[in-house]
Coordinates of C-alpha atoms in Angstrom, one line a residue:
X7 CA -39.2 -2.8 25.3
X8 CA -41.0 -5.3 23.2
X9 CA -40.8 -8.9 24.4
X10 CA -39.6 -11.6 22.1
X11 CA -42.0 -14.3 21.2
X12 CA -42.1 -17.4 23.4
X13 CA -43.7 -20.3 21.5
X14 CA -46.4 -22.4 23.2
X15 CA -45.0 -25.9 23.7
X16 CA -47.0 -29.1 23.0
X17 CA -45.9 -30.2 26.5
X18 CA -48.3 -28.8 29.0
X19 CA -45.8 -28.9 31.9
X20 CA -43.4 -26.5 30.1
X21 CA -46.1 -24.0 29.5
X22 CA -47.4 -24.2 33.0
X23 CA -44.0 -23.6 34.5
X24 CA -43.4 -20.6 32.3
X25 CA -46.8 -19.0 33.0
X26 CA -46.5 -19.6 36.8
X27 CA -43.2 -17.8 36.9
X28 CA -44.3 -14.9 34.6
X29 CA -47.7 -14.4 36.3
X30 CA -46.3 -14.8 39.8
X31 CA -48.6 -17.6 40.8
X32 CA -48.2 -18.2 44.6
X33 CA -46.8 -14.7 45.1
X34 CA -50.0 -12.8 44.1
X35 CA -53.1 -14.2 45.8
X36 CA -55.4 -13.2 43.0
X37 CA -53.6 -15.0 40.2
X38 CA -55.3 -18.4 39.9
X39 CA -53.9 -21.6 38.3
X40 CA -56.2 -24.5 38.0
X41 CA -55.1 -28.0 36.8
X42 CA -58.0 -30.1 35.4
X43 CA -58.4 -33.2 33.3
X44 CA -61.2 -33.6 30.7
X45 CA -61.7 -36.1 27.8
X46 CA -58.5 -37.9 28.8
X47 CA -56.3 -34.8 28.4
X48 CA -54.6 -32.7 31.0
X49 CA -55.5 -29.0 30.9
X50 CA -54.7 -25.8 32.8
X51 CA -56.6 -22.6 33.4
X52 CA -54.9 -19.3 34.3
X53 CA -57.0 -16.4 35.3
X54 CA -57.2 -13.3 37.6
X55 CA -59.7 -13.6 40.4
X56 CA -62.3 -10.8 40.2
X57 CA -62.0 -10.5 36.4
X58 CA -63.4 -13.8 35.4
X59 CA -67.2 -14.4 35.2
X60 CA -67.6 -17.5 37.5
X61 CA -70.9 -18.6 36.0
X62 CA -69.4 -18.7 32.4
X63 CA -66.4 -20.6 33.5
X64 CA -68.5 -23.1 35.5
X65 CA -70.7 -23.7 32.5
X66 CA -67.7 -24.4 30.3
X67 CA -66.2 -26.8 32.8
X68 CA -69.6 -28.6 33.1
X69 CA -69.6 -28.9 29.3
X70 CA -66.0 -30.3 29.3
X71 CA -67.0 -32.9 32.0
X72 CA -69.3 -34.7 29.7
X73 CA -66.8 -35.0 26.8
X74 CA -65.6 -38.4 25.9
X75 CA -61.9 -39.1 25.1
X76 CA -62.8 -39.8 21.5
X77 CA -64.1 -36.4 20.8
X78 CA -60.8 -34.7 21.4
X79 CA -58.6 -37.4 19.9
X80 CA -58.2 -35.8 16.5
X81 CA -57.5 -32.1 15.9
X82 CA -58.5 -31.1 19.4
X83 CA -57.8 -27.4 18.9
X84 CA -60.3 -26.8 16.1
X85 CA -62.9 -28.9 17.9
X86 CA -62.5 -26.9 21.1
X87 CA -62.7 -23.6 19.3
X88 CA -65.6 -24.5 17.0
X89 CA -67.6 -27.0 18.9
X90 CA -66.8 -27.7 22.5
X91 CA -66.3 -24.3 24.1
X92 CA -69.8 -22.7 24.1
X93 CA -68.7 -19.1 24.2
X94 CA -68.5 -16.3 21.6
X95 CA -65.2 -14.5 22.4
X96 CA -62.5 -17.0 21.8
X97 CA -59.0 -16.4 20.4
X98 CA -56.0 -18.7 19.9
X99 CA -52.3 -17.7 20.1
X100 CA -49.0 -19.5 19.9
X101 CA -47.1 -16.9 22.0
X102 CA -46.9 -17.4 25.7
X103 CA -46.0 -13.8 26.3
X104 CA -49.2 -12.8 24.7
X105 CA -51.0 -15.2 27.0
X106 CA -49.4 -13.5 30.0
X107 CA -50.6 -10.1 28.7
X108 CA -54.0 -11.5 28.0
X109 CA -54.5 -13.0 31.4
X110 CA -53.4 -9.8 33.1
X111 CA -56.0 -7.9 31.0
X112 CA -58.8 -10.1 32.1
X113 CA -59.4 -13.1 29.8
X114 CA -58.9 -16.7 30.9
X115 CA -56.2 -18.8 29.3
X116 CA -56.7 -22.4 28.6
X117 CA -53.8 -24.7 27.7
X118 CA -54.2 -28.3 26.6
X119 CA -51.5 -31.0 26.7
X120 CA -50.5 -32.0 23.2
X121 CA -51.7 -28.7 21.7
X122 CA -49.1 -26.0 20.7
X123 CA -51.7 -23.2 21.0
X124 CA -53.3 -21.5 24.0
X125 CA -57.0 -20.5 23.9
X126 CA -58.0 -17.1 25.4
X127 CA -61.6 -17.0 26.7
X128 CA -62.7 -13.4 27.0
X129 CA -65.2 -14.0 29.8
X130 CA -64.2 -11.1 31.9
X131 CA -66.0 -8.5 33.9
X132 CA -64.9 -5.3 35.5
X133 CA -66.2 -3.5 38.5
X134 CA -68.1 -0.5 37.1
X135 CA -70.4 2.2 38.2
X136 CA -73.6 3.0 36.5
X137 CA -73.6 5.4 33.5
X138 CA -75.1 8.3 35.4
X139 CA -75.2 11.9 34.1
X140 CA -71.7 13.6 34.4
X141 CA -71.5 16.4 36.9
X142 CA -69.6 18.7 34.5
X143 CA -72.0 18.6 31.6
X144 CA -75.5 18.6 33.1
X145 CA -78.5 19.6 31.0
X146 CA -82.1 20.5 31.9
X147 CA -83.5 18.2 29.3
X148 CA -81.7 15.4 27.5
X149 CA -80.0 12.1 28.1
X150 CA -78.9 11.2 31.6
X151 CA -76.3 8.6 30.7
X152 CA -72.5 9.3 30.7
X153 CA -69.3 7.5 30.0
X154 CA -67.8 5.2 32.6
X155 CA -64.4 3.8 33.4
X156 CA -64.7 0.7 31.2
X157 CA -63.8 0.9 27.6
X158 CA -66.3 -1.7 26.4
X159 CA -69.2 0.1 28.0
X160 CA -68.1 3.4 26.4
X161 CA -67.9 1.9 23.0
X162 CA -71.4 0.4 23.4
X163 CA -72.8 3.8 24.6
X164 CA -71.3 5.3 21.4
X165 CA -72.6 2.6 19.0
X166 CA -76.0 3.0 20.6
X167 CA -76.2 6.5 19.0
X168 CA -74.1 5.9 15.9
X169 CA -75.3 2.9 14.0
X170 CA -73.4 3.8 10.8
X171 CA -72.0 0.7 9.1
X172 CA -68.7 2.5 8.7
X173 CA -68.2 3.4 12.3
X174 CA -64.8 2.0 13.2
X175 CA -63.5 1.1 16.7
X176 CA -59.7 0.4 16.3
X177 CA -58.0 -1.2 19.2
X178 CA -54.5 -0.2 20.5
X179 CA -52.4 -0.9 23.5
X180 CA -50.1 1.7 25.2
X181 CA -47.7 1.3 28.1
X182 CA -44.8 -1.1 28.4
X183 CA -46.1 -2.3 31.8
X184 CA -49.7 -1.1 32.1
X185 CA -50.8 -2.4 28.6
X186 CA -53.7 0.1 28.7
X187 CA -56.4 -0.5 26.2
X188 CA -57.2 2.4 23.8
X189 CA -59.9 2.7 21.2
X190 CA -59.7 5.1 18.2
X191 CA -63.2 5.7 17.1
X192 CA -64.3 7.4 13.8
X193 CA -66.8 7.2 10.9
X194 CA -64.7 6.0 8.0
X195 CA -67.0 7.5 5.3
X196 CA -66.7 11.0 7.0
X197 CA -63.4 11.4 8.8
X198 CA -60.3 12.6 7.0
X199 CA -58.0 9.5 6.6
X200 CA -54.9 11.7 7.1
X201 CA -56.1 13.0 10.5
X202 CA -57.0 9.5 11.5
X203 CA -53.5 8.3 10.5
X204 CA -51.8 11.1 12.3
X205 CA -53.7 10.4 15.5
X206 CA -53.0 6.7 15.4
X207 CA -49.3 7.3 14.7
X208 CA -49.1 9.8 17.6
X209 CA -50.6 7.2 20.0
X210 CA -48.4 4.4 18.7
X211 CA -45.3 6.5 19.5
X212 CA -46.2 6.8 23.2
X213 CA -43.3 5.2 25.0
X214 CA -43.8 5.0 28.7
X215 CA -44.4 2.5 31.5
X216 CA -48.0 3.2 31.9
X217 CA -50.8 5.7 31.8
X218 CA -51.4 6.6 35.5
X219 CA -53.7 9.6 34.6
X220 CA -55.5 7.8 31.8
X221 CA -56.7 10.1 29.0
X222 CA -54.8 13.1 30.4
X223 CA -51.5 11.3 30.0
X224 CA -52.4 10.4 26.4
X225 CA -53.3 14.0 25.7
X226 CA -49.9 15.2 26.9
X227 CA -48.1 12.7 24.7
X228 CA -50.0 13.4 21.5
X229 CA -50.7 17.1 21.7
X230 CA -47.3 18.6 22.6
X231 CA -47.1 22.3 23.7
X232 CA -46.6 21.2 27.3
X233 CA -46.2 24.7 28.6
X234 CA -49.2 26.1 26.7
X235 CA -52.2 26.1 29.1
X236 CA -54.8 25.9 26.3
X237 CA -56.2 22.5 25.5
X238 CA -56.0 21.3 21.9
X239 CA -58.3 18.3 22.6
X240 CA -61.8 18.4 24.0
X241 CA -63.0 16.2 26.8
X242 CA -66.5 15.0 27.1
X243 CA -68.3 12.5 29.4
X244 CA -71.6 12.7 27.3
X245 CA -72.2 10.0 24.6
X246 CA -74.5 12.3 22.7
X247 CA -71.9 15.0 22.5
X248 CA -69.3 12.5 21.3
X249 CA -71.7 11.2 18.7
X250 CA -72.4 14.7 17.4
X251 CA -68.7 15.3 16.9
X252 CA -68.4 11.9 15.1
X253 CA -71.0 13.0 12.6
X254 CA -69.0 16.2 12.0
X255 CA -65.8 14.2 11.1
X256 CA -64.0 14.3 14.4
X257 CA -62.1 11.3 15.9
X258 CA -62.7 10.0 19.5
X259 CA -59.9 8.5 21.6
X260 CA -61.4 6.2 24.4
X261 CA -59.0 5.1 27.1
X262 CA -59.8 2.2 29.4
X263 CA -60.1 3.4 33.0
X264 CA -61.2 6.9 32.1
X265 CA -64.7 8.3 32.0
X266 CA -63.7 11.1 29.7
X267 CA -63.4 10.7 26.0
X268 CA -61.0 12.8 23.9
X269 CA -62.4 14.6 20.8
X270 CA -59.8 15.4 18.1
X271 CA -59.1 17.8 16.5
X272 CA -60.6 20.6 18.7
X273 CA -60.5 24.4 18.2
X274 CA -60.9 27.2 20.7
X275 CA -64.6 27.5 19.9
X276 CA -65.3 23.8 20.5
X277 CA -64.6 24.4 24.2
X278 CA -67.3 27.1 24.3
X279 CA -70.1 24.8 23.1
X280 CA -72.5 23.1 25.5
X281 CA -75.3 20.5 24.9
X282 CA -77.8 22.7 26.7
X283 CA -77.8 25.1 23.7
X284 CA -79.0 22.3 21.4
X285 CA -81.7 21.1 23.9
X286 CA -83.7 24.3 23.5
X287 CA -85.3 26.1 20.6
X288 CA -82.8 27.8 18.3
X289 CA -83.6 31.4 19.4
X290 CA -83.2 30.3 23.1
X291 CA -80.0 28.4 22.3
X292 CA -78.6 31.5 20.5
X293 CA -79.4 33.6 23.6
X294 CA -77.8 31.2 25.9
X295 CA -74.7 31.1 23.7
X296 CA -74.5 34.9 23.7
X297 CA -74.7 35.0 27.5
X298 CA -72.1 32.3 27.7
X299 CA -69.7 34.2 25.4
X300 CA -70.3 37.4 27.3
X301 CA -69.4 35.6 30.6
X302 CA -66.2 34.1 29.1
X303 CA -65.0 37.4 27.8
X304 CA -65.7 39.1 31.1
X305 CA -63.7 36.4 32.9
X306 CA -60.7 37.3 30.8
X307 CA -60.8 41.0 30.2
X308 CA -63.0 42.7 32.8
X309 CA -60.8 42.6 35.9
X310 CA -57.6 44.0 34.2
X311 CA -59.7 46.6 32.4
X312 CA -61.3 47.8 35.6
X313 CA -57.9 47.9 37.3
X314 CA -56.7 50.2 34.5
X315 CA -59.7 52.5 34.9
X316 CA -58.8 52.8 38.6
X317 CA -55.1 53.4 38.2
X318 CA -54.9 55.2 34.8
X319 CA -57.7 57.7 35.7
X320 CA -59.4 57.1 32.4
X321 CA -62.0 59.8 31.5
X322 CA -65.3 57.9 31.4
X323 CA -68.6 59.2 30.3
X324 CA -70.8 60.6 33.0
X325 CA -73.2 57.7 32.8
X326 CA -70.2 55.3 33.5
X327 CA -68.5 57.4 36.1
X328 CA -69.4 54.9 38.9
X329 CA -67.2 52.3 37.3
X330 CA -64.0 54.2 38.1
X331 CA -64.8 54.7 41.8
X332 CA -63.6 52.4 44.5
X333 CA -63.1 52.7 48.3
X334 CA -59.5 52.6 49.4
X335 CA -58.4 49.4 51.2
X336 CA -55.6 48.8 53.6
X337 CA -53.6 47.2 50.7
X338 CA -52.8 48.5 47.3
X339 CA -55.3 47.6 44.6
X340 CA -53.0 45.3 42.8
X341 CA -52.2 43.4 46.0
X342 CA -55.9 43.0 46.7
X343 CA -56.6 41.5 43.3
X344 CA -53.6 39.2 43.5
X345 CA -54.6 38.0 47.0
X346 CA -58.1 37.3 46.0
X347 CA -57.0 35.4 42.8
X348 CA -54.9 33.1 44.9
X349 CA -57.5 32.9 47.7
X350 CA -60.2 31.8 45.3
X351 CA -57.9 29.1 43.9
X352 CA -57.2 28.0 47.5
X353 CA -60.9 27.8 48.2
X354 CA -61.5 25.8 45.0
X355 CA -58.9 23.2 46.0
X356 CA -60.3 23.1 49.5
X357 CA -63.8 22.4 48.1
X358 CA -62.5 19.5 46.0
X359 CA -60.9 17.9 49.0
X360 CA -63.8 18.6 51.4
X361 CA -66.4 15.8 52.0
X362 CA -69.8 16.7 50.5
X363 CA -71.3 16.7 54.0
X364 CA -69.0 19.6 55.0
X365 CA -69.2 21.5 51.7
X366 CA -72.0 23.8 53.0
X367 CA -70.0 24.7 56.1
X368 CA -66.9 25.5 53.9
X369 CA -69.1 27.8 51.8
X370 CA -70.4 29.6 54.8
X371 CA -66.9 30.1 56.2
X372 CA -65.6 31.4 52.9
X373 CA -68.6 33.8 52.5
X374 CA -68.0 35.2 56.0
X375 CA -64.3 35.5 55.7
X376 CA -64.0 36.9 52.1
X377 CA -67.4 38.5 51.6
X378 CA -67.8 40.1 55.0
X379 CA -65.0 40.3 57.5
X380 CA -62.3 40.9 54.9
X381 CA -64.2 44.0 53.7
X382 CA -65.0 45.2 57.2
X383 CA -61.4 45.2 58.3
X384 CA -60.3 46.9 55.1
X385 CA -58.3 44.2 53.5
X386 CA -60.5 44.2 50.4
X387 CA -62.7 46.9 49.0
X388 CA -66.3 46.2 48.0
X389 CA -65.6 46.9 44.4
X390 CA -62.8 44.4 44.2
X391 CA -65.2 41.7 45.6
X392 CA -67.8 42.8 43.0
X393 CA -65.7 42.7 39.9
X394 CA -63.8 39.6 40.9
X395 CA -67.1 37.8 41.5
X396 CA -68.3 38.7 38.0
X397 CA -65.0 37.3 36.5
X398 CA -65.3 34.2 38.6
X399 CA -68.9 33.6 37.4
X400 CA -67.5 33.8 33.9
X401 CA -65.0 31.1 34.7
X402 CA -67.7 28.8 36.0
X403 CA -69.9 29.5 33.0
X404 CA -67.1 28.2 30.7
X405 CA -68.3 24.8 29.5
X406 CA -64.7 23.4 29.3
X407 CA -63.0 23.1 32.7
X408 CA -59.6 23.1 31.0
X409 CA -60.3 26.2 29.0
X410 CA -61.6 28.0 32.2
X411 CA -58.3 27.3 33.9
X412 CA -56.3 28.5 30.9
X413 CA -58.4 31.7 30.7
X414 CA -57.7 32.3 34.4
X415 CA -54.0 32.3 33.8
X416 CA -54.4 34.7 30.9
X417 CA -56.4 37.0 33.1
X418 CA -53.6 36.9 35.7
X419 CA -51.1 37.7 33.0
X420 CA -53.1 40.6 31.7
X421 CA -53.4 41.9 35.3
X422 CA -49.7 41.8 35.9
X423 CA -48.9 43.4 32.5
X424 CA -51.4 46.2 33.2
X425 CA -49.9 46.8 36.6
X426 CA -46.4 47.0 35.1
X427 CA -46.9 48.9 31.9
X428 CA -50.4 50.3 32.1
X429 CA -52.6 50.5 29.1
X430 CA -49.8 49.5 26.7
X431 CA -49.2 46.4 28.8
X432 CA -52.9 45.5 28.6
X433 CA -53.1 46.0 24.8
X434 CA -49.7 44.2 24.3
X435 CA -50.9 41.3 26.4
X436 CA -54.1 40.9 24.4
X437 CA -52.1 41.0 21.2
X438 CA -49.7 38.3 22.3
X439 CA -52.6 36.2 23.5
X440 CA -54.3 36.3 20.1
X441 CA -51.0 35.6 18.3
X442 CA -50.4 32.6 20.6
X443 CA -53.8 31.2 19.9
X444 CA -53.5 31.9 16.1
X445 CA -50.2 30.0 16.0
X446 CA -51.6 26.9 17.6
X447 CA -52.9 23.9 15.7
X448 CA -54.7 20.7 16.7
X449 CA -53.5 18.0 14.3
X450 CA -53.0 20.6 11.6
X451 CA -56.4 22.3 12.2
X452 CA -55.9 26.0 13.1
X453 CA -56.9 26.6 16.7
X454 CA -58.8 29.8 16.0
X455 CA -60.6 28.6 12.9
X456 CA -63.0 30.0 11.6
X457 CA -61.8 33.3 13.0
X458 CA -58.3 32.8 11.7
X459 CA -58.4 31.8 8.9
X460 CA -61.7 33.5 8.5
X461 CA -64.8 31.6 7.2
X462 CA -68.1 33.6 7.3
X463 CA -70.4 30.6 7.2
X464 CA -68.6 28.8 10.0
X465 CA -68.1 31.9 12.1
X466 CA -71.8 32.6 11.9
X467 CA -72.4 29.1 13.3
X468 CA -70.0 29.8 16.1
X469 CA -71.8 32.9 17.4
X470 CA -75.3 32.0 16.5
X471 CA -76.9 28.7 17.4
X472 CA -78.3 27.8 14.0
X473 CA -81.3 25.5 13.5
X474 CA -80.2 21.9 13.0
X475 CA -82.0 21.6 9.6
X476 CA -80.0 24.5 8.2
X477 CA -76.7 23.0 9.3
X478 CA -76.3 20.9 6.2
X479 CA -72.6 21.1 5.7
X480 CA -69.8 19.6 7.8
X481 CA -66.8 21.8 8.9
X482 CA -64.6 22.2 5.9
X483 CA -61.5 22.5 8.1
X484 CA -61.8 18.8 8.9
X485 CA -61.7 17.9 5.2
X486 CA -64.6 15.4 5.6
X487 CA -64.9 12.7 2.9
X488 CA -68.6 13.4 2.8
X489 CA -69.1 17.2 3.3
X490 CA -72.8 17.1 2.9
X491 CA -75.0 16.2 5.8

């Protein structure tokens, strides 16, 4: 619910009483109220301990201490803003509710007796870690910096790589209570204005108390399709990856408190790209991409297909006859596959919650239990371990963590369909999967483009890592204002 405006009074005591009540001064130990008197005028500072830069505030107060009464006698507001507050980020407001929101966000509020405006001094600092390389998107060669949890740092990391004069960083706030800062970033001369408008309108419609999960909460509000596991936005923690998408015509959504940046719109193929492919020679990058695609397809289709070969008694060529052989286990084959699917997910969750000092011990226990003892006692067959390991490697080779999880669910669905209806269930499951992906859109961009609808030039770039000098056109599906690179 939007708060009504509360005008700043020229009487300092009225403003102080209202702010003390709204900010909970005396109830929260970190909300500070400081009464001072400079140049013959009573003043009040309101701030959050830990947000304010002490040295900046001390310098401003030292500057105030040498002011004479005559210097603030006439038009004190303009003189303070333009002359006597030696700081660059200043803002005036005549709304006390905006002052409350401002102080809670970090800036320091200054109120002066006889002045019906408040001054917000944005001398804030946030606890922040260093911009080290993200764990999920490592490269052998390349930049080692990554996004952090502070929105201002992330915008700076982006501007460092994109010095275009039309780069826009539009500020928004979301959350009735959290007032979370959000930045919509795009290059105005390239990005489609309609896509930018749709994204901003979708963010503005978010109506909730707060964003406890940061960028993930924003994604769920603006993307829809809540029960569809496939992500229609791409996450990245690499500033160079974000900059590359800006030059193509994409839009970034940066959420304060989140180290991941949303890239919009995003297709299925965007989630299969990785910076490592572009850090090598084109032929090497093309080979790495081919191997990656092979691993991803294996993670989806290999295990259900092998199950069919085992149960349907498919006639294989003599050279491939070894594929259809497997030792019998104590449990039916489908039960083995289902158990190991759930077991690997349990192991993955255990690894997340295990301290790094114990991770090696957890890996040894898992190897002994799953890879050794489980086979010896007959719970699993050796072939089940082998083919499931190949599928799991394919999941880990998927650049997008979200896409890997979605592919895992699809594999499980294909396995169940194959167990229930045999070959027809397997083929029907693949058909429904393709139809589902083909019907999806990310802000009016077809999810399977350039496969559906088909574009030869773009599809070639999807499967073959083309040399950068030859990529002289931006993706047409984004309707860029400047299509030529």
